[in-house]
PDB file of C-alpha atoms in Angstrom:
ATOM      1  CA  UNK A   1       0.000   0.000   0.000  1.00 77.00           C
ATOM      2  CA  UNK A   2       1.515   3.386  -0.967  1.00 88.00           C
ATOM      3  CA  UNK A   3       2.372   5.836   1.838  1.00 95.00           C
ATOM      4  CA  UNK A   4      -0.034   8.601   2.853  1.00 97.00           C
ATOM      5  CA  UNK A   5       1.070  11.938   1.395  1.00 97.00           C
ATOM      6  CA  UNK A   6       1.012  14.601   4.120  1.00 97.00           C
ATOM      7  CA  UNK A   7       1.304  18.401   4.053  1.00 96.00           C
ATOM      8  CA  UNK A   8       1.806  20.356   7.291  1.00 96.00           C
ATOM      9  CA  UNK A   9       0.249  23.802   7.663  1.00 96.00           C
ATOM     10  CA  UNK A  10       2.163  25.903  10.164  1.00 94.00           C
ATOM     11  CA  UNK A  11       5.334  24.083   9.118  1.00 93.00           C
ATOM     12  CA  UNK A  12       7.694  26.677  10.615  1.00 92.00           C
ATOM     13  CA  UNK A  13       6.170  26.493  14.095  1.00 91.00           C
ATOM     14  CA  UNK A  14       7.416  24.223  16.864  1.00 89.00           C
ATOM     15  CA  UNK A  15       4.517  21.787  16.521  1.00 92.00           C
ATOM     16  CA  UNK A  16       4.693  21.903  12.730  1.00 92.00           C
ATOM     17  CA  UNK A  17       8.388  21.014  12.815  1.00 92.00           C
ATOM     18  CA  UNK A  18       7.694  18.172  15.240  1.00 93.00           C
ATOM     19  CA  UNK A  19       4.938  16.776  13.035  1.00 95.00           C
ATOM     20  CA  UNK A  20       7.147  16.909   9.936  1.00 94.00           C
ATOM     21  CA  UNK A  21       9.855  14.950  11.727  1.00 93.00           C
ATOM     22  CA  UNK A  22       7.390  12.373  13.060  1.00 95.00           C
ATOM     23  CA  UNK A  23       5.736  11.847   9.661  1.00 95.00           C
ATOM     24  CA  UNK A  24       9.050  11.587   7.841  1.00 91.00           C
ATOM     25  CA  UNK A  25      10.262   8.572   9.825  1.00 91.00           C
ATOM     26  CA  UNK A  26       7.046   6.567   9.377  1.00 95.00           C
ATOM     27  CA  UNK A  27       7.102   3.903   6.655  1.00 94.00           C
ATOM     28  CA  UNK A  28       3.451   4.393   5.745  1.00 96.00           C
ATOM     29  CA  UNK A  29       3.610   8.212   5.472  1.00 96.00           C
ATOM     30  CA  UNK A  30       5.422  10.718   3.297  1.00 93.00           C
ATOM     31  CA  UNK A  31       5.812  14.411   4.105  1.00 93.00           C
ATOM     32  CA  UNK A  32       5.617  16.087   0.698  1.00 94.00           C
ATOM     33  CA  UNK A  33       5.399  19.817   1.523  1.00 94.00           C
ATOM     34  CA  UNK A  34       4.993  22.487   4.163  1.00 94.00           C
ATOM     35  CA  UNK A  35       2.873  25.626   4.279  1.00 95.00           C
ATOM     36  CA  UNK A  36       3.389  28.644   6.507  1.00 93.00           C
ATOM     37  CA  UNK A  37       2.258  32.259   6.215  1.00 89.00           C
ATOM     38  CA  UNK A  38       5.695  33.340   7.411  1.00 88.00           C
ATOM     39  CA  UNK A  39       7.518  31.441   4.651  1.00 87.00           C
ATOM     40  CA  UNK A  40      10.305  33.451   3.021  1.00 87.00           C
ATOM     41  CA  UNK A  41      12.033  30.570   1.218  1.00 87.00           C
ATOM     42  CA  UNK A  42      10.645  27.945  -1.138  1.00 89.00           C
ATOM     43  CA  UNK A  43      12.265  24.982   0.642  1.00 90.00           C
ATOM     44  CA  UNK A  44      12.122  23.667   4.187  1.00 88.00           C
ATOM     45  CA  UNK A  45      14.537  21.526   6.205  1.00 85.00           C
ATOM     46  CA  UNK A  46      13.182  18.729   8.383  1.00 82.00           C
ATOM     47  CA  UNK A  47      14.840  18.778  11.841  1.00 74.00           C
ATOM     48  CA  UNK A  48      17.308  15.924  12.253  1.00 74.00           C
ATOM     49  CA  UNK A  49      16.866  14.681   8.695  1.00 75.00           C
ATOM     50  CA  UNK A  50      18.612  15.486   5.413  1.00 76.00           C
ATOM     51  CA  UNK A  51      15.354  15.994   3.501  1.00 75.00           C
ATOM     52  CA  UNK A  52      14.380  19.304   1.902  1.00 85.00           C
ATOM     53  CA  UNK A  53      10.666  19.891   1.282  1.00 89.00           C
ATOM     54  CA  UNK A  54       8.858  22.431  -0.900  1.00 92.00           C
ATOM     55  CA  UNK A  55       7.565  25.315   1.235  1.00 93.00           C
ATOM     56  CA  UNK A  56       4.788  27.744   0.358  1.00 92.00           C
ATOM     57  CA  UNK A  57       2.965  30.548   2.140  1.00 89.00           C
ATOM     58  CA  UNK A  58      -0.400  29.563   0.585  1.00 91.00           C
ATOM     59  CA  UNK A  59      -2.552  26.443   0.875  1.00 91.00           C
ATOM     60  CA  UNK A  60      -3.536  26.939  -2.759  1.00 90.00           C
ATOM     61  CA  UNK A  61      -0.030  25.819  -3.731  1.00 89.00           C
ATOM     62  CA  UNK A  62      -0.061  22.386  -2.080  1.00 90.00           C
ATOM     63  CA  UNK A  63       0.680  19.440  -4.421  1.00 89.00           C
ATOM     64  CA  UNK A  64      -2.224  17.739  -6.154  1.00 90.00           C
ATOM     65  CA  UNK A  65      -1.402  14.332  -4.687  1.00 94.00           C
ATOM     66  CA  UNK A  66      -1.696  15.374  -1.022  1.00 96.00           C
ATOM     67  CA  UNK A  67      -4.062  13.162   0.979  1.00 97.00           C
ATOM     68  CA  UNK A  68      -3.946  14.754   4.440  1.00 98.00           C
ATOM     69  CA  UNK A  69      -3.223  18.291   5.616  1.00 98.00           C
ATOM     70  CA  UNK A  70      -2.186  18.532   9.269  1.00 97.00           C
ATOM     71  CA  UNK A  71      -2.795  21.955  10.801  1.00 96.00           C
ATOM     72  CA  UNK A  72      -1.145  23.381  13.916  1.00 92.00           C
ATOM     73  CA  UNK A  73      -1.671  27.126  13.575  1.00 92.00           C
ATOM     74  CA  UNK A  74      -4.676  28.828  15.175  1.00 90.00           C
ATOM     75  CA  UNK A  75      -8.466  28.883  14.904  1.00 90.00           C
ATOM     76  CA  UNK A  76      -8.402  31.127  11.839  1.00 92.00           C
ATOM     77  CA  UNK A  77      -5.791  28.979  10.109  1.00 92.00           C
ATOM     78  CA  UNK A  78      -7.762  25.832  10.884  1.00 94.00           C
ATOM     79  CA  UNK A  79     -10.888  27.313   9.318  1.00 95.00           C
ATOM     80  CA  UNK A  80      -8.933  28.245   6.190  1.00 95.00           C
ATOM     81  CA  UNK A  81      -7.543  24.718   5.911  1.00 96.00           C
ATOM     82  CA  UNK A  82     -10.985  23.149   6.222  1.00 97.00           C
ATOM     83  CA  UNK A  83     -12.541  25.419   3.600  1.00 96.00           C
ATOM     84  CA  UNK A  84      -9.607  24.982   1.213  1.00 96.00           C
ATOM     85  CA  UNK A  85      -9.001  21.250   1.614  1.00 96.00           C
ATOM     86  CA  UNK A  86     -12.510  19.770   1.671  1.00 96.00           C
ATOM     87  CA  UNK A  87     -13.547  20.906  -1.849  1.00 96.00           C
ATOM     88  CA  UNK A  88     -10.295  19.405  -3.144  1.00 95.00           C
ATOM     89  CA  UNK A  89     -11.116  16.062  -1.487  1.00 96.00           C
ATOM     90  CA  UNK A  90      -8.194  16.426   0.918  1.00 97.00           C
ATOM     91  CA  UNK A  91      -8.564  14.997   4.418  1.00 98.00           C
ATOM     92  CA  UNK A  92      -7.705  17.192   7.385  1.00 98.00           C
ATOM     93  CA  UNK A  93      -6.255  16.745  10.886  1.00 98.00           C
ATOM     94  CA  UNK A  94      -6.590  19.826  13.111  1.00 97.00           C
ATOM     95  CA  UNK A  95      -4.495  20.318  16.237  1.00 92.00           C
ATOM     96  CA  UNK A  96      -5.058  24.056  16.534  1.00 87.00           C
ATOM     97  CA  UNK A  97      -6.916  25.156  19.654  1.00 80.00           C
ATOM     98  CA  UNK A  98      -9.680  27.632  20.321  1.00 81.00           C
ATOM     99  CA  UNK A  99     -11.881  26.260  17.507  1.00 89.00           C
ATOM    100  CA  UNK A 100     -15.313  27.953  17.761  1.00 90.00           C
ATOM    101  CA  UNK A 101     -18.601  26.082  17.456  1.00 92.00           C
ATOM    102  CA  UNK A 102     -19.299  27.796  14.125  1.00 94.00           C
ATOM    103  CA  UNK A 103     -16.149  26.256  12.614  1.00 95.00           C
ATOM    104  CA  UNK A 104     -17.098  22.820  13.929  1.00 95.00           C
ATOM    105  CA  UNK A 105     -20.523  23.130  12.312  1.00 96.00           C
ATOM    106  CA  UNK A 106     -18.988  24.219   9.019  1.00 96.00           C
ATOM    107  CA  UNK A 107     -16.468  21.365   9.175  1.00 97.00           C
ATOM    108  CA  UNK A 108     -19.285  18.868   9.716  1.00 97.00           C
ATOM    109  CA  UNK A 109     -21.142  20.229   6.706  1.00 97.00           C
ATOM    110  CA  UNK A 110     -18.099  20.232   4.396  1.00 97.00           C
ATOM    111  CA  UNK A 111     -16.923  16.773   5.497  1.00 97.00           C
ATOM    112  CA  UNK A 112     -20.322  15.329   4.600  1.00 97.00           C
ATOM    113  CA  UNK A 113     -20.660  17.293   1.369  1.00 97.00           C
ATOM    114  CA  UNK A 114     -17.278  16.257  -0.005  1.00 97.00           C
ATOM    115  CA  UNK A 115     -16.960  12.895   1.780  1.00 97.00           C
ATOM    116  CA  UNK A 116     -13.616  13.685   3.400  1.00 98.00           C
ATOM    117  CA  UNK A 117     -12.288  12.947   6.844  1.00 98.00           C
ATOM    118  CA  UNK A 118     -11.855  15.912   9.188  1.00 98.00           C
ATOM    119  CA  UNK A 119     -10.426  15.116  12.619  1.00 98.00           C
ATOM    120  CA  UNK A 120     -10.282  17.907  15.197  1.00 96.00           C
ATOM    121  CA  UNK A 121      -8.745  17.195  18.596  1.00 93.00           C
ATOM    122  CA  UNK A 122      -8.081  19.583  21.487  1.00 86.00           C
ATOM    123  CA  UNK A 123      -5.210  17.321  22.594  1.00 91.00           C
ATOM    124  CA  UNK A 124      -3.353  14.476  20.886  1.00 95.00           C
ATOM    125  CA  UNK A 125      -1.594  13.145  24.007  1.00 95.00           C
ATOM    126  CA  UNK A 126      -3.036   9.751  24.940  1.00 95.00           C
ATOM    127  CA  UNK A 127      -2.763  10.545  28.650  1.00 96.00           C
ATOM    128  CA  UNK A 128      -4.786  13.733  28.277  1.00 95.00           C
ATOM    129  CA  UNK A 129      -7.503  11.869  26.389  1.00 95.00           C
ATOM    130  CA  UNK A 130      -7.592   9.197  29.101  1.00 96.00           C
ATOM    131  CA  UNK A 131      -7.727  11.915  31.765  1.00 97.00           C
ATOM    132  CA  UNK A 132     -10.897  13.295  30.200  1.00 95.00           C
ATOM    133  CA  UNK A 133     -12.392   9.791  30.064  1.00 96.00           C
ATOM    134  CA  UNK A 134     -11.558   9.080  33.719  1.00 97.00           C
ATOM    135  CA  UNK A 135     -12.942  12.461  34.773  1.00 97.00           C
ATOM    136  CA  UNK A 136     -16.297  11.608  33.222  1.00 97.00           C
ATOM    137  CA  UNK A 137     -16.398   8.320  35.141  1.00 97.00           C
ATOM    138  CA  UNK A 138     -15.535   9.936  38.479  1.00 98.00           C
ATOM    139  CA  UNK A 139     -17.747  13.021  38.138  1.00 98.00           C
ATOM    140  CA  UNK A 140     -21.071  11.582  39.481  1.00 98.00           C
ATOM    141  CA  UNK A 141     -19.483  10.773  42.835  1.00 97.00           C
ATOM    142  CA  UNK A 142     -18.301  14.294  43.743  1.00 98.00           C
ATOM    143  CA  UNK A 143     -19.862  17.689  44.437  1.00 97.00           C
ATOM    144  CA  UNK A 144     -16.938  20.011  43.643  1.00 98.00           C
ATOM    145  CA  UNK A 145     -14.477  20.161  40.742  1.00 98.00           C
ATOM    146  CA  UNK A 146     -11.463  22.453  40.384  1.00 98.00           C
ATOM    147  CA  UNK A 147      -9.304  22.421  37.226  1.00 98.00           C
ATOM    148  CA  UNK A 148      -5.881  24.023  36.807  1.00 98.00           C
ATOM    149  CA  UNK A 149      -4.069  24.174  33.474  1.00 97.00           C
ATOM    150  CA  UNK A 150      -0.593  25.539  32.744  1.00 97.00           C
ATOM    151  CA  UNK A 151       0.982  26.116  29.319  1.00 96.00           C
ATOM    152  CA  UNK A 152       3.888  27.999  27.794  1.00 93.00           C
ATOM    153  CA  UNK A 153       3.773  31.780  27.888  1.00 93.00           C
ATOM    154  CA  UNK A 154       2.990  32.185  24.164  1.00 88.00           C
ATOM    155  CA  UNK A 155      -0.251  30.221  24.163  1.00 89.00           C
ATOM    156  CA  UNK A 156      -2.885  32.664  22.977  1.00 85.00           C
ATOM    157  CA  UNK A 157      -6.119  31.141  24.328  1.00 87.00           C
ATOM    158  CA  UNK A 158      -7.207  30.629  27.920  1.00 92.00           C
ATOM    159  CA  UNK A 159      -8.382  28.271  29.126  1.00 94.00           C
ATOM    160  CA  UNK A 160      -6.801  25.674  26.890  1.00 92.00           C
ATOM    161  CA  UNK A 161      -8.925  23.651  24.498  1.00 89.00           C
ATOM    162  CA  UNK A 162      -8.103  20.567  26.545  1.00 92.00           C
ATOM    163  CA  UNK A 163      -9.233  22.255  29.761  1.00 95.00           C
ATOM    164  CA  UNK A 164     -12.534  23.226  28.139  1.00 93.00           C
ATOM    165  CA  UNK A 165     -12.998  19.658  26.878  1.00 92.00           C
ATOM    166  CA  UNK A 166     -12.249  18.235  30.339  1.00 96.00           C
ATOM    167  CA  UNK A 167     -14.666  20.643  32.024  1.00 96.00           C
ATOM    168  CA  UNK A 168     -17.469  19.932  29.542  1.00 95.00           C
ATOM    169  CA  UNK A 169     -16.984  16.159  29.732  1.00 95.00           C
ATOM    170  CA  UNK A 170     -16.809  16.286  33.526  1.00 97.00           C
ATOM    171  CA  UNK A 171     -20.106  18.188  33.662  1.00 97.00           C
ATOM    172  CA  UNK A 172     -21.653  15.671  31.260  1.00 96.00           C
ATOM    173  CA  UNK A 173     -20.538  12.860  33.554  1.00 97.00           C
ATOM    174  CA  UNK A 174     -22.020  14.681  36.522  1.00 97.00           C
ATOM    175  CA  UNK A 175     -25.291  15.158  34.687  1.00 96.00           C
ATOM    176  CA  UNK A 176     -25.518  18.725  35.957  1.00 92.00           C
ATOM    177  CA  UNK A 177     -23.532  21.488  37.566  1.00 94.00           C
ATOM    178  CA  UNK A 178     -20.989  21.154  40.377  1.00 97.00           C
ATOM    179  CA  UNK A 179     -21.080  23.352  43.462  1.00 95.00           C
ATOM    180  CA  UNK A 180     -18.875  26.426  43.040  1.00 93.00           C
ATOM    181  CA  UNK A 181     -19.463  28.662  46.059  1.00 89.00           C
ATOM    182  CA  UNK A 182     -18.578  32.303  45.336  1.00 87.00           C
ATOM    183  CA  UNK A 183     -16.273  34.069  47.810  1.00 87.00           C
ATOM    184  CA  UNK A 184     -17.948  36.398  50.266  1.00 87.00           C
ATOM    185  CA  UNK A 185     -15.103  38.845  49.729  1.00 88.00           C
ATOM    186  CA  UNK A 186     -12.817  38.601  46.685  1.00 86.00           C
ATOM    187  CA  UNK A 187      -9.730  40.675  47.494  1.00 90.00           C
ATOM    188  CA  UNK A 188      -8.284  40.285  43.991  1.00 92.00           C
ATOM    189  CA  UNK A 189     -10.866  40.141  41.162  1.00 88.00           C
ATOM    190  CA  UNK A 190     -10.811  36.851  39.291  1.00 88.00           C
ATOM    191  CA  UNK A 191      -8.995  34.951  42.041  1.00 89.00           C
ATOM    192  CA  UNK A 192     -11.549  32.152  41.961  1.00 89.00           C
ATOM    193  CA  UNK A 193     -11.002  31.676  38.232  1.00 92.00           C
ATOM    194  CA  UNK A 194     -13.572  31.076  35.539  1.00 94.00           C
ATOM    195  CA  UNK A 195     -16.507  28.737  36.051  1.00 95.00           C
ATOM    196  CA  UNK A 196     -17.999  26.364  33.491  1.00 95.00           C
ATOM    197  CA  UNK A 197     -21.004  24.384  34.747  1.00 94.00           C
ATOM    198  CA  UNK A 198     -19.625  24.547  38.266  1.00 96.00           C
ATOM    199  CA  UNK A 199     -16.107  23.465  37.283  1.00 97.00           C
ATOM    200  CA  UNK A 200     -13.732  26.202  38.434  1.00 97.00           C
ATOM    201  CA  UNK A 201     -10.913  26.715  35.909  1.00 97.00           C
ATOM    202  CA  UNK A 202      -7.563  28.396  36.519  1.00 97.00           C
ATOM    203  CA  UNK A 203      -5.113  29.166  33.674  1.00 96.00           C
ATOM    204  CA  UNK A 204      -1.399  29.839  34.160  1.00 96.00           C
ATOM    205  CA  UNK A 205       1.160  30.782  31.497  1.00 96.00           C
ATOM    206  CA  UNK A 206       4.906  30.539  31.978  1.00 95.00           C
ATOM    207  CA  UNK A 207       8.116  29.477  30.213  1.00 94.00           C
ATOM    208  CA  UNK A 208       9.243  25.886  30.648  1.00 90.00           C
ATOM    209  CA  UNK A 209       5.794  24.328  30.446  1.00 91.00           C
ATOM    210  CA  UNK A 210       4.370  22.336  27.546  1.00 92.00           C
ATOM    211  CA  UNK A 211       0.959  21.290  28.880  1.00 94.00           C
ATOM    212  CA  UNK A 212      -0.245  20.542  32.405  1.00 96.00           C
ATOM    213  CA  UNK A 213      -3.813  19.749  33.490  1.00 98.00           C
ATOM    214  CA  UNK A 214      -4.881  18.876  37.010  1.00 98.00           C
ATOM    215  CA  UNK A 215      -8.482  18.166  38.007  1.00 98.00           C
ATOM    216  CA  UNK A 216      -9.361  17.912  41.687  1.00 98.00           C
ATOM    217  CA  UNK A 217     -12.722  16.504  42.720  1.00 98.00           C
ATOM    218  CA  UNK A 218     -14.004  17.256  46.203  1.00 98.00           C
ATOM    219  CA  UNK A 219     -16.614  15.691  48.487  1.00 96.00           C
ATOM    220  CA  UNK A 220     -17.153  15.430  52.223  1.00 95.00           C
ATOM    221  CA  UNK A 221     -13.817  14.529  53.828  1.00 96.00           C
ATOM    222  CA  UNK A 222     -11.999  13.571  50.614  1.00 97.00           C
ATOM    223  CA  UNK A 223     -10.523  14.663  47.299  1.00 98.00           C
ATOM    224  CA  UNK A 224      -9.579  12.834  44.115  1.00 98.00           C
ATOM    225  CA  UNK A 225      -6.871  14.237  41.828  1.00 98.00           C
ATOM    226  CA  UNK A 226      -6.417  13.345  38.155  1.00 98.00           C
ATOM    227  CA  UNK A 227      -3.348  14.928  36.584  1.00 98.00           C
ATOM    228  CA  UNK A 228      -1.600  14.806  33.238  1.00 97.00           C
ATOM    229  CA  UNK A 229       1.660  16.436  32.138  1.00 96.00           C
ATOM    230  CA  UNK A 230       3.084  16.615  28.633  1.00 95.00           C
ATOM    231  CA  UNK A 231       6.805  16.885  29.291  1.00 94.00           C
ATOM    232  CA  UNK A 232       7.659  17.466  25.635  1.00 92.00           C
ATOM    233  CA  UNK A 233       5.879  17.817  22.300  1.00 91.00           C
ATOM    234  CA  UNK A 234       6.845  14.205  21.567  1.00 93.00           C
ATOM    235  CA  UNK A 235       3.815  13.226  23.651  1.00 95.00           C
ATOM    236  CA  UNK A 236       1.460  14.475  20.930  1.00 95.00           C
ATOM    237  CA  UNK A 237       3.017  12.639  17.992  1.00 96.00           C
ATOM    238  CA  UNK A 238       1.537   9.114  18.413  1.00 96.00           C
ATOM    239  CA  UNK A 239      -1.936  10.680  18.488  1.00 96.00           C
ATOM    240  CA  UNK A 240      -1.244  12.869  15.458  1.00 97.00           C
ATOM    241  CA  UNK A 241       0.036   9.891  13.455  1.00 97.00           C
ATOM    242  CA  UNK A 242      -2.992   7.842  14.509  1.00 97.00           C
ATOM    243  CA  UNK A 243      -5.285  10.651  13.330  1.00 97.00           C
ATOM    244  CA  UNK A 244      -3.515  10.906   9.953  1.00 97.00           C
ATOM    245  CA  UNK A 245      -3.992   7.175   9.356  1.00 97.00           C
ATOM    246  CA  UNK A 246      -7.610   7.368  10.474  1.00 97.00           C
ATOM    247  CA  UNK A 247      -8.537  10.465   8.442  1.00 97.00           C
ATOM    248  CA  UNK A 248      -8.115   8.745   5.064  1.00 96.00           C
ATOM    249  CA  UNK A 249     -10.506   5.964   6.096  1.00 95.00           C
ATOM    250  CA  UNK A 250     -13.006   7.905   8.243  1.00 96.00           C
ATOM    251  CA  UNK A 251     -15.192  10.284   6.225  1.00 96.00           C
ATOM    252  CA  UNK A 252     -17.110  12.884   8.176  1.00 97.00           C
ATOM    253  CA  UNK A 253     -16.222  15.047  11.156  1.00 97.00           C
ATOM    254  CA  UNK A 254     -14.609  13.490  14.227  1.00 97.00           C
ATOM    255  CA  UNK A 255     -14.067  15.697  17.267  1.00 94.00           C
ATOM    256  CA  UNK A 256     -11.715  14.279  19.875  1.00 92.00           C
ATOM    257  CA  UNK A 257      -9.186  11.475  19.804  1.00 93.00           C
ATOM    258  CA  UNK A 258     -11.385   9.502  22.197  1.00 92.00           C
ATOM    259  CA  UNK A 259     -13.655   8.552  19.283  1.00 93.00           C
ATOM    260  CA  UNK A 260     -10.721   6.945  17.482  1.00 94.00           C
ATOM    261  CA  UNK A 261      -9.570   5.172  20.649  1.00 93.00           C
ATOM    262  CA  UNK A 262     -13.073   3.821  21.215  1.00 89.00           C
ATOM    263  CA  UNK A 263     -13.521   5.430  24.653  1.00 86.00           C
TER     264      UNK A 263
END
């Protein structure tokens, strides 16, 4: 079976570079080009490998034989990829965060109309996906839920897409809202964090972090903590590669890696 031809959008970014490297060492995949709005050259080096790839600043220039476009840019870039790729019968894997509901609805429509696979995941780390699954199981047994997430200082959205997914899934597992008592006197505005269906969310940004999520459940006389840390961007690559393989055989919109894992 011939390898899957892959193009990475956001190829000059840290995640884009990591994806290119991961794809290039897989026997059943072939990185054929990169796209990045900041491109100033027409070729791109793959970190740690001798290969040189064509590089463009426009998705309209991607090769005709591309089968999957992997996007790690931002919500706007993801929307552009979906609208550009689907009519060309190109499958899409989105790792960009902060995707609005309107983009998800449009992706669902385009995936069905053009019979392509579009996979959108807030997090590709297996541990983070399992954390969300475990949170849903534990949720009915607790009254309080407090979620802290920490990422690198250049992350533009807060809370993270993963934190939002965890909070929503936790509330679904609870079947309602958690207790989130407001402070009688808040000395510093916003100290209690944001609240989504009773799940209190705190976001921190600092150098040296990749991705950290910690969910603490509380009930009378006890707490339960579920925590996941991505130590490096390597943690996301098995999930990304799984999504690329799945996208070519899974028409329609899939939101979340948990659907692929069967959770």
